[in-house]
XYZ file of C-alpha atoms in Angstrom:
434
model
C 34.569 137.416 132.396
C 35.940 134.139 133.735
C 33.580 132.260 131.527
C 34.695 134.213 128.547
C 38.348 133.532 129.360
C 37.923 129.798 129.512
C 35.695 129.563 126.485
C 38.495 129.622 123.865
C 40.449 126.996 125.780
C 37.418 124.762 125.918
C 36.857 125.207 122.213
C 40.446 124.223 121.447
C 40.155 121.192 123.729
C 36.976 120.069 122.029
C 38.567 120.565 118.600
C 41.646 118.520 119.578
C 39.443 115.777 120.943
C 37.514 115.676 117.691
C 40.666 115.510 115.598
C 42.170 112.845 117.860
C 39.064 110.702 117.670
C 38.998 110.888 113.886
C 42.667 110.044 113.465
C 42.393 107.074 115.816
C 39.999 105.371 113.411
C 42.297 105.877 110.443
C 45.888 105.563 111.640
C 48.533 106.662 109.198
C 50.579 103.669 108.106
C 54.222 104.098 107.269
C 55.105 102.906 103.814
C 57.655 100.102 103.947
C 60.476 99.750 101.462
C 58.767 96.714 99.952
C 55.521 98.627 99.448
C 57.452 101.520 97.945
C 59.102 99.186 95.452
C 55.747 97.638 94.518
C 54.234 101.075 93.937
C 57.190 102.255 91.849
C 58.086 99.182 89.798
C 57.552 100.973 86.516
C 59.556 104.034 87.487
C 62.431 102.095 89.023
C 62.764 99.723 86.061
C 62.425 102.317 83.304
C 64.694 104.785 85.094
C 67.407 102.141 85.478
C 67.212 101.111 81.828
C 67.100 104.766 80.705
C 70.209 105.590 82.705
C 72.053 102.674 81.138
C 70.961 103.807 77.687
C 72.041 107.372 78.406
C 75.474 106.259 79.553
C 75.723 103.987 76.519
C 75.045 106.794 74.040
C 76.612 109.767 75.835
C 79.883 108.096 76.788
C 81.164 106.016 73.841
C 84.248 105.023 75.821
C 81.963 103.089 78.193
C 80.040 101.307 75.444
C 82.039 98.061 75.832
C 80.652 97.857 79.366
C 77.073 98.887 78.560
C 76.539 97.083 75.257
C 76.049 93.618 76.846
C 73.001 94.971 78.683
C 71.175 95.631 75.416
C 72.371 93.099 72.886
C 73.574 89.524 72.743
C 77.282 89.015 73.229
C 79.906 86.709 71.709
C 78.816 86.693 68.089
C 81.080 84.651 65.794
C 80.924 86.241 62.323
C 82.854 83.446 60.635
C 80.303 80.853 61.760
C 77.233 83.062 62.017
C 76.427 81.827 65.536
C 76.636 82.980 69.137
C 78.544 81.315 71.917
C 78.173 81.716 75.670
C 80.173 83.848 78.057
C 80.089 85.822 81.281
C 78.652 88.923 79.595
C 75.399 87.006 79.126
C 74.716 87.779 82.792
C 74.303 91.480 81.943
C 71.685 90.690 79.311
C 69.759 88.636 81.877
C 69.915 91.518 84.378
C 68.547 94.070 81.922
C 65.854 91.593 80.868
C 64.778 91.246 84.504
C 64.241 95.022 84.673
C 62.424 94.937 81.335
C 60.091 92.134 82.444
C 59.382 93.991 85.688
C 58.389 97.148 83.829
C 56.357 95.348 81.164
C 54.525 93.249 83.747
C 53.602 96.274 85.859
C 52.529 98.328 82.828
C 50.382 95.545 81.394
C 48.748 94.788 84.733
C 48.142 98.352 85.943
C 47.351 100.111 82.667
C 45.637 97.377 80.654
C 44.213 94.400 82.513
C 43.179 96.008 85.811
C 41.127 98.791 84.153
C 39.650 96.222 81.791
C 38.711 93.929 84.666
C 37.165 96.772 86.659
C 35.155 97.801 83.619
C 33.610 94.308 83.776
C 32.509 94.797 87.370
C 35.420 93.205 89.257
C 36.593 94.869 92.448
C 40.186 95.833 93.167
C 41.642 92.548 94.439
C 39.790 90.454 91.879
C 41.003 92.778 89.123
C 44.583 92.311 90.362
C 44.168 88.530 90.193
C 42.798 88.763 86.661
C 45.621 91.117 85.682
C 48.178 88.584 86.945
C 46.582 85.896 84.810
C 46.456 88.259 81.839
C 50.180 88.909 82.105
C 50.872 85.176 82.254
C 48.746 84.687 79.122
C 50.746 87.277 77.207
C 54.091 85.926 78.355
C 53.414 82.266 77.649
C 51.640 82.990 74.369
C 54.726 84.835 73.142
C 57.378 82.448 74.415
C 55.515 79.239 73.626
C 55.110 80.512 70.056
C 58.815 81.338 69.796
C 59.796 78.029 71.358
C 57.594 76.034 69.012
C 58.938 77.949 66.026
C 62.530 77.129 67.006
C 61.623 73.491 67.587
C 59.647 73.121 64.363
C 62.485 74.585 62.298
C 65.147 72.387 63.892
C 66.566 69.032 62.859
C 65.235 67.476 66.084
C 61.568 68.252 65.405
C 59.647 65.264 66.820
C 62.898 63.276 66.828
C 64.232 63.145 70.376
C 67.287 61.141 69.411
C 68.469 63.951 67.159
C 68.502 66.320 70.146
C 71.799 64.878 71.330
C 73.536 64.609 67.961
C 74.898 68.173 67.966
C 76.236 68.197 71.524
C 78.641 69.689 72.523
C 78.288 72.251 69.733
C 78.753 75.564 71.535
C 77.304 77.849 68.870
C 73.610 78.679 68.676
C 71.471 81.011 66.613
C 70.695 84.459 67.915
C 67.028 83.570 68.330
C 67.811 80.474 70.393
C 70.219 82.368 72.651
C 67.752 85.208 73.191
C 64.968 82.716 73.912
C 66.927 80.828 76.572
C 68.339 83.923 78.276
C 64.938 85.629 78.296
C 63.319 82.550 79.830
C 65.989 82.519 82.527
C 65.421 86.239 83.158
C 61.695 85.614 83.546
C 62.205 83.073 86.321
C 64.734 85.291 88.080
C 62.190 88.111 87.870
C 59.587 85.819 89.437
C 61.885 85.443 92.465
C 61.926 89.236 92.714
C 58.148 89.507 92.363
C 57.190 87.090 95.129
C 59.571 88.867 97.510
C 58.241 92.386 96.954
C 54.530 91.678 96.671
C 52.316 90.674 99.570
C 53.374 87.272 100.822
C 51.051 84.315 100.738
C 51.128 81.014 102.546
C 53.013 79.285 99.750
C 55.762 81.923 99.635
C 58.656 79.652 100.558
C 57.444 76.813 98.333
C 57.252 79.180 95.373
C 60.597 80.754 96.240
C 62.191 77.299 96.304
C 60.521 76.384 93.027
C 61.669 79.514 91.206
C 65.189 79.134 92.553
C 65.456 75.501 91.422
C 64.003 76.339 88.008
C 66.512 79.142 87.534
C 69.366 76.829 88.554
C 68.241 74.127 86.116
C 68.000 76.586 83.224
C 71.396 78.030 84.078
C 73.016 74.593 84.303
C 71.495 73.466 81.002
C 72.730 76.663 79.333
C 76.263 76.340 80.706
C 76.473 72.662 79.738
C 75.225 73.407 76.242
C 71.925 71.504 76.471
C 70.188 74.102 74.328
C 68.061 71.712 72.306
C 66.599 69.783 75.197
C 65.897 73.067 77.014
C 63.904 74.226 74.013
C 61.866 71.014 73.936
C 61.177 70.928 77.678
C 60.095 74.579 77.783
C 57.839 74.109 74.750
C 56.123 71.101 76.333
C 55.624 72.948 79.603
C 54.654 76.407 78.394
C 51.555 75.302 76.497
C 49.914 74.184 79.745
C 50.707 77.483 81.431
C 49.129 79.289 78.484
C 45.830 77.425 78.678
C 45.423 77.615 82.449
C 45.352 81.442 82.742
C 42.875 81.574 79.866
C 40.484 79.343 81.794
C 40.975 81.390 84.954
C 40.290 84.680 83.167
C 37.081 83.255 81.717
C 36.156 82.196 85.231
C 36.666 85.677 86.642
C 34.513 87.120 83.857
C 31.707 84.650 84.567
C 31.910 82.859 81.202
C 30.942 79.437 82.512
C 30.704 77.382 79.315
C 33.875 78.766 77.664
C 35.689 78.292 80.965
C 34.559 74.670 81.186
C 35.770 74.064 77.631
C 39.099 75.792 78.289
C 39.614 73.809 81.468
C 38.844 70.539 79.643
C 41.316 71.416 76.882
C 43.864 72.309 79.557
C 43.583 68.852 81.164
C 43.839 67.034 77.818
C 46.872 69.045 76.729
C 48.471 68.501 80.140
C 48.073 64.731 79.789
C 49.566 64.694 76.286
C 52.438 67.118 76.782
C 53.520 66.179 80.309
C 52.622 62.508 80.577
C 53.221 61.275 77.032
C 55.702 63.581 75.292
C 57.705 64.436 78.394
C 58.277 60.787 79.472
C 59.359 60.002 75.904
C 61.962 62.726 76.212
C 63.173 61.286 79.519
C 63.398 57.838 77.934
C 65.489 59.329 75.141
C 67.925 60.700 77.732
C 68.191 57.265 79.313
C 68.531 55.270 76.088
C 69.851 57.576 73.363
C 72.370 59.724 75.220
C 74.843 56.862 75.829
C 74.528 55.775 72.192
C 74.866 59.221 70.618
C 77.274 60.928 73.001
C 80.753 59.612 73.659
C 81.766 59.705 77.314
C 84.725 61.961 77.850
C 85.780 65.596 78.148
C 85.373 68.151 75.384
C 86.883 71.536 74.727
C 84.574 74.305 75.845
C 85.864 76.547 73.068
C 85.747 74.160 70.083
C 83.539 71.301 71.244
C 86.172 68.733 70.187
C 86.819 65.582 72.215
C 90.050 66.076 74.135
C 89.941 63.082 76.465
C 88.036 59.818 76.637
C 88.285 59.899 80.414
C 84.927 61.230 81.544
C 85.990 61.283 85.196
C 89.198 63.383 85.338
C 88.585 63.973 89.074
C 86.045 63.196 91.735
C 83.712 66.217 91.609
C 85.535 69.265 90.285
C 84.699 68.486 86.657
C 81.011 68.909 87.505
C 81.386 72.609 88.287
C 84.376 73.453 86.082
C 82.156 74.687 83.183
C 80.703 77.291 85.570
C 84.183 78.507 86.487
C 85.706 78.516 83.016
C 83.370 78.794 80.051
C 86.117 77.841 77.601
C 87.486 75.072 79.800
C 86.802 71.347 79.471
C 83.229 70.135 79.709
C 82.789 66.465 80.533
C 79.995 63.984 79.893
C 79.591 60.768 81.844
C 76.959 58.597 83.500
C 76.920 60.729 86.631
C 76.094 63.917 84.703
C 73.470 62.087 82.670
C 71.746 60.851 85.817
C 71.911 64.249 87.517
C 69.956 65.873 84.709
C 67.673 62.883 84.177
C 66.874 62.616 87.888
C 65.895 66.275 88.000
C 63.514 65.830 85.086
C 62.076 62.608 86.537
C 61.482 64.324 89.883
C 59.430 66.950 88.086
C 57.536 64.213 86.281
C 56.750 62.473 89.569
C 55.411 65.695 91.063
C 53.409 66.339 87.917
C 51.793 62.881 88.161
C 50.856 63.461 91.803
C 49.342 66.860 91.077
C 47.503 65.711 87.965
C 45.985 62.774 89.843
C 44.722 65.247 92.434
C 43.215 67.418 89.720
C 41.434 64.444 88.172
C 40.211 63.071 91.506
C 38.843 66.416 92.649
C 37.277 67.202 89.265
C 35.547 63.797 89.150
C 34.322 64.255 92.710
C 32.852 67.645 91.883
C 31.121 66.318 88.754
C 29.661 63.287 90.533
C 28.554 64.658 93.881
C 28.722 68.426 93.635
C 31.368 68.517 96.362
C 34.602 66.864 97.302
C 36.900 66.698 100.237
C 39.983 68.839 99.891
C 43.093 66.812 100.579
C 45.294 69.835 100.094
C 45.916 72.938 102.141
C 44.576 76.268 101.040
C 47.744 78.120 100.241
C 46.257 81.525 99.729
C 47.527 83.698 102.498
C 44.991 86.495 102.244
C 41.211 86.700 102.249
C 39.171 88.733 99.827
C 36.843 91.400 101.132
C 33.220 90.356 101.311
C 32.081 92.899 98.750
C 34.694 91.605 96.336
C 33.482 88.056 96.849
C 29.947 89.059 95.983
C 31.136 90.752 92.804
C 32.526 87.487 91.419
C 30.055 85.197 89.689
C 32.469 82.325 90.155
C 35.015 81.500 92.826
C 38.557 81.947 91.511
C 40.416 78.715 90.902
C 42.928 77.796 93.573
C 45.940 76.196 91.993
C 47.874 74.638 94.830
C 47.697 71.349 92.937
C 50.160 72.456 90.309
C 51.944 75.341 91.959
C 55.462 73.923 92.258
C 55.699 72.417 88.774
C 58.399 74.025 86.562
C 55.940 75.296 84.007
C 52.932 75.810 86.330
C 54.631 78.117 88.752
C 52.056 80.900 88.627
C 48.881 78.849 89.390
C 48.941 79.388 93.154
C 51.154 82.415 92.870
C 48.637 84.465 90.949
C 45.300 82.904 91.859
C 43.039 84.510 94.427
C 40.890 82.839 97.058
C 37.358 84.205 97.230
C 36.424 81.979 100.125
C 34.864 83.744 103.076
C 36.308 83.027 106.513
C 34.947 79.823 108.031
C 33.793 78.555 104.674
C 34.188 74.757 104.599
C 36.843 73.279 102.342
C 34.517 70.957 100.463
C 32.272 73.861 99.472
C 35.198 76.104 98.581
C 36.542 73.318 96.398
C 33.650 73.753 93.965
C 35.242 76.966 92.820
C 38.838 75.772 92.814
C 38.740 73.149 90.095
C 36.934 73.821 86.841
C 34.408 76.605 86.492
C 31.421 75.377 88.497
C 29.091 77.864 90.118
C 29.187 78.055 93.908
C 26.342 76.224 95.595
């Protein structure tokens, strides 16, 4: 009888022990807010935009407040152009939500399934999906940028870029193009803060912040034309690089080699020939074409030949009052020129590293890595084996204005304890691991 009485208790104890042992191997992890946002990017973005649309259509009295989210503001019917204003911020905000939704949809519903259908595991498919999104974005915006440039009066004539300044009116296409580009870089700041952090997180955060500030400053100061030219010269490189990386993930060695070679040639032409010519035009042509002084922010007319009305306040006054005076002087010229030259210097350093490493790989089959591996996570071993090539590591060009997503979106397939000089074979070009 005693044995029978203790038998159920023993059974329950054994059952609890079994359940406890099983749960200890697979602990339940609490979902963080960041992980929740990553998992619900599509829903959050589309819900926010849908709510704004609903308010816009259901409450006509609120349409003056909701309209700037969905269409460009400050149209001038008499001139057929758009000018700038504070409501442009709302268009940028809605574009950030739109880019977030489109990026997540394209990656999760198109590129990741496509990559997995070609034999790539989960993390590798995510890396390919990131590159696929970058291809779509830069293909679209480089095409639009080149169209605007080719149809302008400053096509291949850098001196003509400055002739229209400080004309405040721009076409609807130009305004949409510049605001959408700004929204993209703001959205990149959001992305790197919600997704899993990598070793280069703070470098990329700094880069995206500076890029956004430069685009904002150029827009406020009315440097629309030069912004169009700079973005067009930069975006073509960022279009070719993801193409080469996608071919690498898919194991297409020869096409990848060709794409990578074209990428290097285009980089040299666009960033080390055309871009320096643009900088030289700022140095030489701006003083000859632009008259130093202060102009009306509303009409663009010269109101004072004194380009230094105060010590520093005139530098930030256009940000405080869109219609207020906007001044041009040597200090402002050198601020913008120095920023562009700093990017050129970094581009030269990174391109020299690319060339040196690529030549070393071609000559000896290996090369010493003079850079740090900025990928903060390691791929699983089964994922590594599923890749015929090692994904390119782009720390060489990560902080460049138009190469921001190289390190950001590239994956490292290096196993732990794998030597740098062997891992380097898969970082530059499309060589097979040896």
